[in-house]
PDB file of C-alpha atoms and ligand atoms in Angstrom:
ATOM      1  CA  UNK A   1      -0.003  -0.001  -0.001  1.00 41.00           C
ATOM      2  CA  UNK A   2       1.465   3.445  -0.890  1.00 43.00           C
ATOM      3  CA  UNK A   3       2.453   5.642   2.050  1.00 43.00           C
ATOM      4  CA  UNK A   4       0.711   8.998   2.208  1.00 43.00           C
ATOM      5  CA  UNK A   5       2.973  12.041   2.719  1.00 44.00           C
ATOM      6  CA  UNK A   6       2.913  13.539   6.239  1.00 51.00           C
ATOM      7  CA  UNK A   7       0.207  16.157   6.678  1.00 53.00           C
ATOM      8  CA  UNK A   8       1.624  19.668   7.016  1.00 58.00           C
ATOM      9  CA  UNK A   9      -1.239  21.095   9.086  1.00 70.00           C
ATOM     10  CA  UNK A  10      -0.794  18.729  12.057  1.00 78.00           C
ATOM     11  CA  UNK A  11       0.025  20.441  15.380  1.00 85.00           C
ATOM     12  CA  UNK A  12       3.678  20.351  16.353  1.00 95.00           C
ATOM     13  CA  UNK A  13       4.414  17.255  18.398  1.00 98.00           C
ATOM     14  CA  UNK A  14       5.824  17.765  21.889  1.00 98.00           C
ATOM     15  CA  UNK A  15       8.430  15.717  23.739  1.00 98.00           C
ATOM     16  CA  UNK A  16       9.164  16.028  27.436  1.00 98.00           C
ATOM     17  CA  UNK A  17      12.726  14.854  28.009  1.00 98.00           C
ATOM     18  CA  UNK A  18      14.456  14.606  31.381  1.00 97.00           C
ATOM     19  CA  UNK A  19      18.223  14.885  31.654  1.00 95.00           C
ATOM     20  CA  UNK A  20      18.639  16.708  28.386  1.00 90.00           C
ATOM     21  CA  UNK A  21      21.753  18.686  29.160  1.00 85.00           C
ATOM     22  CA  UNK A  22      24.399  16.078  28.336  1.00 89.00           C
ATOM     23  CA  UNK A  23      25.079  12.681  26.812  1.00 93.00           C
ATOM     24  CA  UNK A  24      22.177  10.591  25.521  1.00 97.00           C
ATOM     25  CA  UNK A  25      19.646  13.305  26.433  1.00 95.00           C
ATOM     26  CA  UNK A  26      21.513  15.922  24.450  1.00 93.00           C
ATOM     27  CA  UNK A  27      21.597  13.678  21.357  1.00 97.00           C
ATOM     28  CA  UNK A  28      17.879  12.960  21.822  1.00 97.00           C
ATOM     29  CA  UNK A  29      16.907  16.613  21.914  1.00 94.00           C
ATOM     30  CA  UNK A  30      18.892  17.202  18.721  1.00 95.00           C
ATOM     31  CA  UNK A  31      17.254  14.243  16.934  1.00 97.00           C
ATOM     32  CA  UNK A  32      13.689  15.252  17.831  1.00 97.00           C
ATOM     33  CA  UNK A  33      14.149  18.951  17.121  1.00 95.00           C
ATOM     34  CA  UNK A  34      15.679  18.114  13.725  1.00 96.00           C
ATOM     35  CA  UNK A  35      12.439  16.221  12.991  1.00 97.00           C
ATOM     36  CA  UNK A  36      10.340  19.303  13.857  1.00 96.00           C
ATOM     37  CA  UNK A  37       9.299  18.411  17.410  1.00 97.00           C
ATOM     38  CA  UNK A  38       9.053  20.918  20.220  1.00 97.00           C
ATOM     39  CA  UNK A  39      11.216  19.597  23.062  1.00 97.00           C
ATOM     40  CA  UNK A  40      10.590  20.548  26.687  1.00 97.00           C
ATOM     41  CA  UNK A  41      13.715  19.695  28.651  1.00 95.00           C
ATOM     42  CA  UNK A  42      14.219  19.126  32.370  1.00 94.00           C
ATOM     43  CA  UNK A  43      17.364  19.042  34.461  1.00 93.00           C
ATOM     44  CA  UNK A  44      18.851  20.644  37.568  1.00 94.00           C
ATOM     45  CA  UNK A  45      20.962  23.238  35.802  1.00 89.00           C
ATOM     46  CA  UNK A  46      19.837  26.259  33.828  1.00 87.00           C
ATOM     47  CA  UNK A  47      19.661  25.965  30.059  1.00 76.00           C
ATOM     48  CA  UNK A  48      23.226  25.958  28.671  1.00 69.00           C
ATOM     49  CA  UNK A  49      24.036  28.981  26.492  1.00 64.00           C
ATOM     50  CA  UNK A  50      25.716  26.916  23.778  1.00 61.00           C
ATOM     51  CA  UNK A  51      22.690  24.753  22.977  1.00 61.00           C
ATOM     52  CA  UNK A  52      21.811  24.364  19.325  1.00 59.00           C
ATOM     53  CA  UNK A  53      18.005  24.266  19.168  1.00 62.00           C
ATOM     54  CA  UNK A  54      15.640  27.195  18.830  1.00 61.00           C
ATOM     55  CA  UNK A  55      13.130  27.695  21.611  1.00 66.00           C
ATOM     56  CA  UNK A  56      15.411  25.854  24.040  1.00 72.00           C
ATOM     57  CA  UNK A  57      15.673  28.400  26.867  1.00 76.00           C
ATOM     58  CA  UNK A  58      11.891  28.990  26.966  1.00 83.00           C
ATOM     59  CA  UNK A  59      11.214  25.254  26.970  1.00 93.00           C
ATOM     60  CA  UNK A  60      13.681  24.335  29.705  1.00 94.00           C
ATOM     61  CA  UNK A  61      12.413  23.557  33.213  1.00 95.00           C
ATOM     62  CA  UNK A  62      14.881  23.491  36.075  1.00 95.00           C
ATOM     63  CA  UNK A  63      13.929  20.675  38.438  1.00 97.00           C
ATOM     64  CA  UNK A  64      15.672  18.442  40.905  1.00 98.00           C
ATOM     65  CA  UNK A  65      14.140  15.026  40.246  1.00 98.00           C
ATOM     66  CA  UNK A  66      15.636  13.726  43.485  1.00 98.00           C
ATOM     67  CA  UNK A  67      13.131  15.943  45.298  1.00 98.00           C
ATOM     68  CA  UNK A  68       9.506  14.678  45.091  1.00 98.00           C
ATOM     69  CA  UNK A  69       7.998  18.103  45.928  1.00 98.00           C
ATOM     70  CA  UNK A  70      10.061  19.803  43.246  1.00 98.00           C
ATOM     71  CA  UNK A  71       9.059  17.076  40.769  1.00 98.00           C
ATOM     72  CA  UNK A  72       5.354  17.706  41.510  1.00 98.00           C
ATOM     73  CA  UNK A  73       5.924  21.433  41.050  1.00 98.00           C
ATOM     74  CA  UNK A  74       7.587  20.739  37.683  1.00 98.00           C
ATOM     75  CA  UNK A  75       4.634  18.569  36.557  1.00 98.00           C
ATOM     76  CA  UNK A  76       2.260  21.516  37.160  1.00 98.00           C
ATOM     77  CA  UNK A  77       4.626  23.787  35.258  1.00 97.00           C
ATOM     78  CA  UNK A  78       4.823  21.294  32.350  1.00 97.00           C
ATOM     79  CA  UNK A  79       1.018  21.056  32.131  1.00 97.00           C
ATOM     80  CA  UNK A  80       0.836  24.854  31.852  1.00 96.00           C
ATOM     81  CA  UNK A  81       3.233  24.726  28.904  1.00 95.00           C
ATOM     82  CA  UNK A  82       1.137  22.273  26.831  1.00 96.00           C
ATOM     83  CA  UNK A  83      -1.172  24.445  24.711  1.00 91.00           C
ATOM     84  CA  UNK A  84      -3.713  21.752  23.766  1.00 95.00           C
ATOM     85  CA  UNK A  85      -3.125  19.719  26.933  1.00 97.00           C
ATOM     86  CA  UNK A  86      -1.428  17.113  24.742  1.00 98.00           C
ATOM     87  CA  UNK A  87       1.941  15.429  25.253  1.00 98.00           C
ATOM     88  CA  UNK A  88       3.176  13.169  22.446  1.00 98.00           C
ATOM     89  CA  UNK A  89       6.176  11.636  24.196  1.00 98.00           C
ATOM     90  CA  UNK A  90       7.817  11.410  27.603  1.00 98.00           C
ATOM     91  CA  UNK A  91      11.402  10.177  27.718  1.00 98.00           C
ATOM     92  CA  UNK A  92      12.618   9.395  31.231  1.00 98.00           C
ATOM     93  CA  UNK A  93      16.334   9.705  30.566  1.00 98.00           C
ATOM     94  CA  UNK A  94      17.786  11.456  33.647  1.00 97.00           C
ATOM     95  CA  UNK A  95      19.756   8.991  35.701  1.00 97.00           C
ATOM     96  CA  UNK A  96      22.495   8.958  38.319  1.00 96.00           C
ATOM     97  CA  UNK A  97      25.152   6.373  39.054  1.00 95.00           C
ATOM     98  CA  UNK A  98      27.097   7.401  42.172  1.00 96.00           C
ATOM     99  CA  UNK A  99      30.538   5.980  42.866  1.00 94.00           C
ATOM    100  CA  UNK A 100      32.602   5.542  46.034  1.00 93.00           C
ATOM    101  CA  UNK A 101      35.846   7.472  46.746  1.00 91.00           C
ATOM    102  CA  UNK A 102      38.237   7.212  43.821  1.00 88.00           C
ATOM    103  CA  UNK A 103      35.471   6.024  41.479  1.00 87.00           C
ATOM    104  CA  UNK A 104      35.115   2.607  43.127  1.00 91.00           C
ATOM    105  CA  UNK A 105      31.913   0.579  42.704  1.00 95.00           C
ATOM    106  CA  UNK A 106      29.284   0.931  45.438  1.00 97.00           C
ATOM    107  CA  UNK A 107      28.124  -2.572  46.353  1.00 97.00           C
ATOM    108  CA  UNK A 108      25.158  -3.891  48.332  1.00 97.00           C
ATOM    109  CA  UNK A 109      27.395  -3.838  51.419  1.00 97.00           C
ATOM    110  CA  UNK A 110      28.890  -0.348  51.273  1.00 95.00           C
ATOM    111  CA  UNK A 111      26.088   1.769  49.799  1.00 97.00           C
ATOM    112  CA  UNK A 112      24.645   4.172  52.375  1.00 97.00           C
ATOM    113  CA  UNK A 113      20.873   4.016  52.820  1.00 98.00           C
ATOM    114  CA  UNK A 114      20.539   7.695  51.800  1.00 98.00           C
ATOM    115  CA  UNK A 115      22.354   6.876  48.541  1.00 98.00           C
ATOM    116  CA  UNK A 116      19.899   4.054  47.772  1.00 98.00           C
ATOM    117  CA  UNK A 117      17.004   6.434  48.365  1.00 98.00           C
ATOM    118  CA  UNK A 118      18.553   9.221  46.292  1.00 98.00           C
ATOM    119  CA  UNK A 119      19.295   6.900  43.354  1.00 98.00           C
ATOM    120  CA  UNK A 120      15.825   5.331  43.446  1.00 98.00           C
ATOM    121  CA  UNK A 121      14.129   8.715  43.615  1.00 98.00           C
ATOM    122  CA  UNK A 122      15.867   9.961  40.449  1.00 98.00           C
ATOM    123  CA  UNK A 123      16.073   6.713  38.459  1.00 98.00           C
ATOM    124  CA  UNK A 124      12.791   5.044  39.439  1.00 98.00           C
ATOM    125  CA  UNK A 125      10.285   7.210  41.328  1.00 98.00           C
ATOM    126  CA  UNK A 126      10.657  10.336  39.180  1.00 98.00           C
ATOM    127  CA  UNK A 127       9.753   8.412  35.964  1.00 98.00           C
ATOM    128  CA  UNK A 128       6.522   7.036  37.455  1.00 98.00           C
ATOM    129  CA  UNK A 129       5.660  10.388  39.046  1.00 98.00           C
ATOM    130  CA  UNK A 130       6.027  12.137  35.676  1.00 98.00           C
ATOM    131  CA  UNK A 131       4.144   9.451  33.725  1.00 98.00           C
ATOM    132  CA  UNK A 132       1.243   9.356  36.204  1.00 98.00           C
ATOM    133  CA  UNK A 133       1.171  13.102  36.535  1.00 98.00           C
ATOM    134  CA  UNK A 134       0.936  13.521  32.755  1.00 98.00           C
ATOM    135  CA  UNK A 135      -1.198  10.484  31.882  1.00 98.00           C
ATOM    136  CA  UNK A 136      -4.188  12.554  30.690  1.00 98.00           C
ATOM    137  CA  UNK A 137      -1.946  14.673  28.447  1.00 98.00           C
ATOM    138  CA  UNK A 138      -0.306  11.537  27.025  1.00 98.00           C
ATOM    139  CA  UNK A 139      -3.701   9.925  26.465  1.00 98.00           C
ATOM    140  CA  UNK A 140      -5.009  12.933  24.504  1.00 98.00           C
ATOM    141  CA  UNK A 141      -2.069  12.650  22.101  1.00 98.00           C
ATOM    142  CA  UNK A 142      -2.015   8.812  22.029  1.00 98.00           C
ATOM    143  CA  UNK A 143       1.544   9.336  23.189  1.00 98.00           C
ATOM    144  CA  UNK A 144       4.515   7.208  24.003  1.00 98.00           C
ATOM    145  CA  UNK A 145       6.731   6.787  27.073  1.00 99.00           C
ATOM    146  CA  UNK A 146      10.339   5.643  26.872  1.00 99.00           C
ATOM    147  CA  UNK A 147      12.183   4.715  30.057  1.00 98.00           C
ATOM    148  CA  UNK A 148      15.972   4.601  29.839  1.00 98.00           C
ATOM    149  CA  UNK A 149      17.165   1.502  31.704  1.00 98.00           C
ATOM    150  CA  UNK A 150      20.621  -0.078  31.385  1.00 98.00           C
ATOM    151  CA  UNK A 151      22.432  -3.323  30.688  1.00 97.00           C
ATOM    152  CA  UNK A 152      23.334  -3.142  34.390  1.00 98.00           C
ATOM    153  CA  UNK A 153      19.673  -3.813  35.212  1.00 98.00           C
ATOM    154  CA  UNK A 154      19.996  -7.428  34.124  1.00 97.00           C
ATOM    155  CA  UNK A 155      23.518  -8.444  35.214  1.00 95.00           C
ATOM    156  CA  UNK A 156      26.205  -7.460  37.731  1.00 96.00           C
ATOM    157  CA  UNK A 157      28.325  -4.803  36.064  1.00 93.00           C
ATOM    158  CA  UNK A 158      31.967  -4.163  37.056  1.00 92.00           C
ATOM    159  CA  UNK A 159      31.448  -0.387  37.524  1.00 91.00           C
ATOM    160  CA  UNK A 160      27.739   0.265  37.955  1.00 94.00           C
ATOM    161  CA  UNK A 161      26.766   0.304  41.627  1.00 97.00           C
ATOM    162  CA  UNK A 162      24.124  -1.897  43.210  1.00 98.00           C
ATOM    163  CA  UNK A 163      21.646   0.912  43.847  1.00 98.00           C
ATOM    164  CA  UNK A 164      21.943   2.042  40.217  1.00 98.00           C
ATOM    165  CA  UNK A 165      21.581  -1.494  38.839  1.00 98.00           C
ATOM    166  CA  UNK A 166      18.603  -2.411  40.998  1.00 98.00           C
ATOM    167  CA  UNK A 167      16.906   0.915  40.188  1.00 98.00           C
ATOM    168  CA  UNK A 168      17.262   0.115  36.492  1.00 98.00           C
ATOM    169  CA  UNK A 169      15.917  -3.433  37.013  1.00 98.00           C
ATOM    170  CA  UNK A 170      12.948  -1.880  38.816  1.00 98.00           C
ATOM    171  CA  UNK A 171      12.490   0.593  35.966  1.00 99.00           C
ATOM    172  CA  UNK A 172      12.413  -2.294  33.474  1.00 98.00           C
ATOM    173  CA  UNK A 173       9.717  -4.002  35.567  1.00 98.00           C
ATOM    174  CA  UNK A 174       7.865  -0.690  35.833  1.00 98.00           C
ATOM    175  CA  UNK A 175       7.903  -0.447  32.021  1.00 98.00           C
ATOM    176  CA  UNK A 176       6.095  -3.794  31.844  1.00 98.00           C
ATOM    177  CA  UNK A 177       3.532  -2.755  34.460  1.00 98.00           C
ATOM    178  CA  UNK A 178       2.968   0.615  32.807  1.00 98.00           C
ATOM    179  CA  UNK A 179       2.545  -0.974  29.362  1.00 98.00           C
ATOM    180  CA  UNK A 180      -0.303  -3.048  30.809  1.00 98.00           C
ATOM    181  CA  UNK A 181      -1.943  -0.089  32.564  1.00 98.00           C
ATOM    182  CA  UNK A 182      -1.354   2.677  30.023  1.00 98.00           C
ATOM    183  CA  UNK A 183      -2.035   0.534  26.908  1.00 98.00           C
ATOM    184  CA  UNK A 184      -5.845   0.608  27.228  1.00 98.00           C
ATOM    185  CA  UNK A 185      -5.588   4.423  27.252  1.00 98.00           C
ATOM    186  CA  UNK A 186      -3.719   4.348  23.917  1.00 98.00           C
ATOM    187  CA  UNK A 187      -0.278   5.087  25.404  1.00 99.00           C
ATOM    188  CA  UNK A 188       2.681   2.884  24.527  1.00 99.00           C
ATOM    189  CA  UNK A 189       5.416   2.351  27.131  1.00 99.00           C
ATOM    190  CA  UNK A 190       8.815   0.924  26.228  1.00 99.00           C
ATOM    191  CA  UNK A 191      12.351   0.920  27.574  1.00 99.00           C
ATOM    192  CA  UNK A 192      15.758   1.153  26.007  1.00 98.00           C
ATOM    193  CA  UNK A 193      18.697  -0.482  27.751  1.00 98.00           C
ATOM    194  CA  UNK A 194      21.992   1.053  26.617  1.00 98.00           C
ATOM    195  CA  UNK A 195      25.288  -0.776  27.106  1.00 97.00           C
ATOM    196  CA  UNK A 196      28.551   1.200  26.980  1.00 96.00           C
ATOM    197  CA  UNK A 197      27.726   4.512  25.318  1.00 97.00           C
ATOM    198  CA  UNK A 198      30.402   7.167  24.865  1.00 95.00           C
ATOM    199  CA  UNK A 199      29.372   9.640  27.616  1.00 92.00           C
ATOM    200  CA  UNK A 200      30.647  11.058  30.902  1.00 85.00           C
ATOM    201  CA  UNK A 201      28.912   8.280  32.912  1.00 78.00           C
ATOM    202  CA  UNK A 202      31.533   5.714  31.762  1.00 81.00           C
ATOM    203  CA  UNK A 203      34.291   4.681  34.164  1.00 81.00           C
ATOM    204  CA  UNK A 204      38.010   4.312  33.487  1.00 85.00           C
ATOM    205  CA  UNK A 205      38.561   0.691  32.487  1.00 86.00           C
ATOM    206  CA  UNK A 206      35.624   0.542  30.079  1.00 89.00           C
ATOM    207  CA  UNK A 207      38.142  -0.364  27.313  1.00 89.00           C
ATOM    208  CA  UNK A 208      38.419  -3.823  28.923  1.00 91.00           C
ATOM    209  CA  UNK A 209      34.656  -4.340  28.558  1.00 92.00           C
ATOM    210  CA  UNK A 210      34.721  -3.150  24.950  1.00 94.00           C
ATOM    211  CA  UNK A 211      37.125  -5.968  24.035  1.00 94.00           C
ATOM    212  CA  UNK A 212      34.301  -8.424  24.813  1.00 94.00           C
ATOM    213  CA  UNK A 213      31.507  -6.596  23.008  1.00 96.00           C
ATOM    214  CA  UNK A 214      30.763  -8.326  19.684  1.00 97.00           C
ATOM    215  CA  UNK A 215      30.861  -5.021  17.764  1.00 98.00           C
ATOM    216  CA  UNK A 216      34.172  -4.117  19.513  1.00 96.00           C
ATOM    217  CA  UNK A 217      33.389  -0.460  20.118  1.00 97.00           C
ATOM    218  CA  UNK A 218      31.423   1.958  22.301  1.00 97.00           C
ATOM    219  CA  UNK A 219      28.013   3.089  21.095  1.00 98.00           C
ATOM    220  CA  UNK A 220      27.383   6.718  20.218  1.00 98.00           C
ATOM    221  CA  UNK A 221      24.703   8.869  21.797  1.00 98.00           C
ATOM    222  CA  UNK A 222      23.025   9.293  18.408  1.00 98.00           C
ATOM    223  CA  UNK A 223      22.761   5.510  18.027  1.00 98.00           C
ATOM    224  CA  UNK A 224      20.674   5.574  21.200  1.00 98.00           C
ATOM    225  CA  UNK A 225      18.675   8.694  20.273  1.00 98.00           C
ATOM    226  CA  UNK A 226      17.532   7.254  16.955  1.00 98.00           C
ATOM    227  CA  UNK A 227      15.978   4.209  18.650  1.00 98.00           C
ATOM    228  CA  UNK A 228      14.265   6.503  21.178  1.00 98.00           C
ATOM    229  CA  UNK A 229      12.872   8.383  18.181  1.00 98.00           C
ATOM    230  CA  UNK A 230      11.550   5.190  16.582  1.00 98.00           C
ATOM    231  CA  UNK A 231       9.823   4.254  19.863  1.00 98.00           C
ATOM    232  CA  UNK A 232       8.045   7.629  19.934  1.00 98.00           C
ATOM    233  CA  UNK A 233       6.835   7.552  16.343  1.00 98.00           C
ATOM    234  CA  UNK A 234       4.607   5.616  13.962  1.00 97.00           C
ATOM    235  CA  UNK A 235       7.244   3.038  12.968  1.00 98.00           C
ATOM    236  CA  UNK A 236       6.761   1.355  16.355  1.00 98.00           C
ATOM    237  CA  UNK A 237       2.951   1.719  16.541  1.00 98.00           C
ATOM    238  CA  UNK A 238       2.407  -1.905  17.703  1.00 98.00           C
ATOM    239  CA  UNK A 239       5.402  -2.065  20.079  1.00 98.00           C
ATOM    240  CA  UNK A 240       4.721  -1.689  23.793  1.00 98.00           C
ATOM    241  CA  UNK A 241       6.187  -3.270  26.915  1.00 98.00           C
ATOM    242  CA  UNK A 242       9.480  -3.906  25.100  1.00 98.00           C
ATOM    243  CA  UNK A 243      12.992  -3.291  26.388  1.00 98.00           C
ATOM    244  CA  UNK A 244      15.364  -2.754  23.462  1.00 98.00           C
ATOM    245  CA  UNK A 245      19.047  -3.553  24.010  1.00 98.00           C
ATOM    246  CA  UNK A 246      21.361  -0.968  22.442  1.00 98.00           C
ATOM    247  CA  UNK A 247      24.733  -2.436  23.277  1.00 98.00           C
ATOM    248  CA  UNK A 248      26.570  -3.807  20.249  1.00 98.00           C
ATOM    249  CA  UNK A 249      25.677  -7.343  21.340  1.00 97.00           C
ATOM    250  CA  UNK A 250      27.061  -7.031  24.891  1.00 95.00           C
ATOM    251  CA  UNK A 251      24.098  -8.985  26.281  1.00 94.00           C
ATOM    252  CA  UNK A 252      24.580 -12.134  24.201  1.00 94.00           C
TER     253      UNK A 252
HETATM  254  N1  LIG B 301      26.178   6.368  29.056  1.00 93.56           N
HETATM  255  C1  LIG B 301      25.998   5.072  29.122  1.00 93.56           C
HETATM  256  O1  LIG B 301      26.851   4.292  28.713  1.00 93.56           O
HETATM  257  C2  LIG B 301      24.713   4.531  29.682  1.00 93.56           C
HETATM  258  C3  LIG B 301      24.559   3.150  29.755  1.00 93.56           C
HETATM  259  C4  LIG B 301      23.385   2.625  30.255  1.00 93.56           C
HETATM  260  C5  LIG B 301      22.366   3.465  30.662  1.00 93.56           C
HETATM  261  N2  LIG B 301      22.536   4.820  30.605  1.00 93.56           N
HETATM  262  C6  LIG B 301      21.425   5.662  31.061  1.00 93.56           C
HETATM  263  O2  LIG B 301      21.158   6.656  30.102  1.00 93.56           O
HETATM  264  C7  LIG B 301      20.674   7.818  30.743  1.00 93.56           C
HETATM  265  C8  LIG B 301      21.503   9.019  30.300  1.00 93.56           C
HETATM  266  O3  LIG B 301      22.851   8.708  30.573  1.00 93.56           O
HETATM  267  P1  LIG B 301      24.037   9.702  30.198  1.00 93.56           P
HETATM  268  O4  LIG B 301      25.298   8.929  30.231  1.00 93.56           O
HETATM  269  O5  LIG B 301      23.683  10.470  28.978  1.00 93.56           O
HETATM  270  O6  LIG B 301      23.996  10.617  31.520  1.00 93.56           O
HETATM  271  P2  LIG B 301      24.755  11.937  31.911  1.00 93.56           P
HETATM  272  O7  LIG B 301      25.645  12.409  30.820  1.00 93.56           O
HETATM  273  O8  LIG B 301      25.329  11.684  33.262  1.00 93.56           O
HETATM  274  O9  LIG B 301      23.502  12.949  32.035  1.00 93.56           O
HETATM  275  C9  LIG B 301      22.561  12.775  33.043  1.00 93.56           C
HETATM  276  C10 LIG B 301      21.448  13.790  32.854  1.00 93.56           C
HETATM  277  O10 LIG B 301      20.528  13.682  33.944  1.00 93.56           O
HETATM  278  C11 LIG B 301      20.353  14.960  34.537  1.00 93.56           C
HETATM  279  N3  LIG B 301      20.133  14.774  35.957  1.00 93.56           N
HETATM  280  C12 LIG B 301      20.956  14.144  36.851  1.00 93.56           C
HETATM  281  N4  LIG B 301      20.436  14.211  38.087  1.00 93.56           N
HETATM  282  C13 LIG B 301      19.279  14.913  37.985  1.00 93.56           C
HETATM  283  C14 LIG B 301      18.296  15.330  38.914  1.00 93.56           C
HETATM  284  N5  LIG B 301      18.395  15.072  40.236  1.00 93.56           N
HETATM  285  N6  LIG B 301      17.243  16.040  38.461  1.00 93.56           N
HETATM  286  C15 LIG B 301      17.133  16.357  37.149  1.00 93.56           C
HETATM  287  N7  LIG B 301      18.010  15.975  36.219  1.00 93.56           N
HETATM  288  C16 LIG B 301      19.073  15.270  36.627  1.00 93.56           C
HETATM  289  C17 LIG B 301      21.633  15.734  34.209  1.00 93.56           C
HETATM  290  O11 LIG B 301      21.426  17.133  34.134  1.00 93.56           O
HETATM  291  P3  LIG B 301      21.785  18.136  35.349  1.00 93.56           P
HETATM  292  O12 LIG B 301      23.156  17.773  35.836  1.00 93.56           O
HETATM  293  O13 LIG B 301      21.642  19.494  34.762  1.00 93.56           O
HETATM  294  O14 LIG B 301      20.721  17.876  36.384  1.00 93.56           O
HETATM  295  C18 LIG B 301      21.975  15.210  32.831  1.00 93.56           C
HETATM  296  O15 LIG B 301      21.283  15.937  31.826  1.00 93.56           O
HETATM  297  C19 LIG B 301      20.754   7.561  32.246  1.00 93.56           C
HETATM  298  O16 LIG B 301      19.481   7.145  32.708  1.00 93.56           O
HETATM  299  C20 LIG B 301      21.748   6.415  32.343  1.00 93.56           C
HETATM  300  O17 LIG B 301      21.540   5.634  33.480  1.00 93.56           O
HETATM  301  C21 LIG B 301      23.692   5.371  30.129  1.00 93.56           C
END
């Protein structure tokens, strides 16, 4: 069947992206804005001056996702910025991976309780708070949620700490639960699980891991962003509850 050309009089689609200031988030904002989306970004810092997309400073919301009250405040602010009350995509990308002194791995034995709580608030509770808080807006747009998990969610990783890894495992399980609950409202919910992507989150010693990755290299942030884009657009219209590995075959 021939494909019809995209309609030009459709309203601009809107993405809410957490953790947009660096790494995978930064590549994601570039990919969506190049495709004509309006991107509302969230992170703790003010909008960086050197950012390449128009409308960026006005569409940036400063929020500390480790603080539940601040997250609720940001949700109200986001709703006010959606002209038709519609949100086409939510990408829960912000994530933290704290290390011990000298960059050492934090294990189940030496992770302070406050660290577990902090990591879970940012990596796990903030995504469900945002998705629940914006469920009506996502429903109106028949939108899509993408949760950014990690290869560390399914295996012990030499550098990723235990709180980080378990928060990502919980986020993968949350993706499944949300797909079941949000699906009847027309919202798709998927996860992407990156492996070793060339960003600041990587630890010294990653070269050793790369030797064992079938594709023998790190991934790029754009290689992640383009799969996020697919999960938020028509190409993936019958995909929900999936967790896509983006890791050069590291999981095999
Ligand atoms: N890079 C990899 O190889 C890799 C592998 C597997 C999974 N991942 C996952 O991919 C996602 C992005 O990773 P990345 O490497 O691109 O991360 P990154 O470069 O460390 O960036 C993290 C982003 O999250 C924001 N952020 C951190 N804490 C926040 C908070 N409390 N409130 C609001 N925003 C906060 C940061 O902005 P501010 O500092 O301005 O707040 C930043 O934009 C994360 O979920 C990570 O776990 C990455």
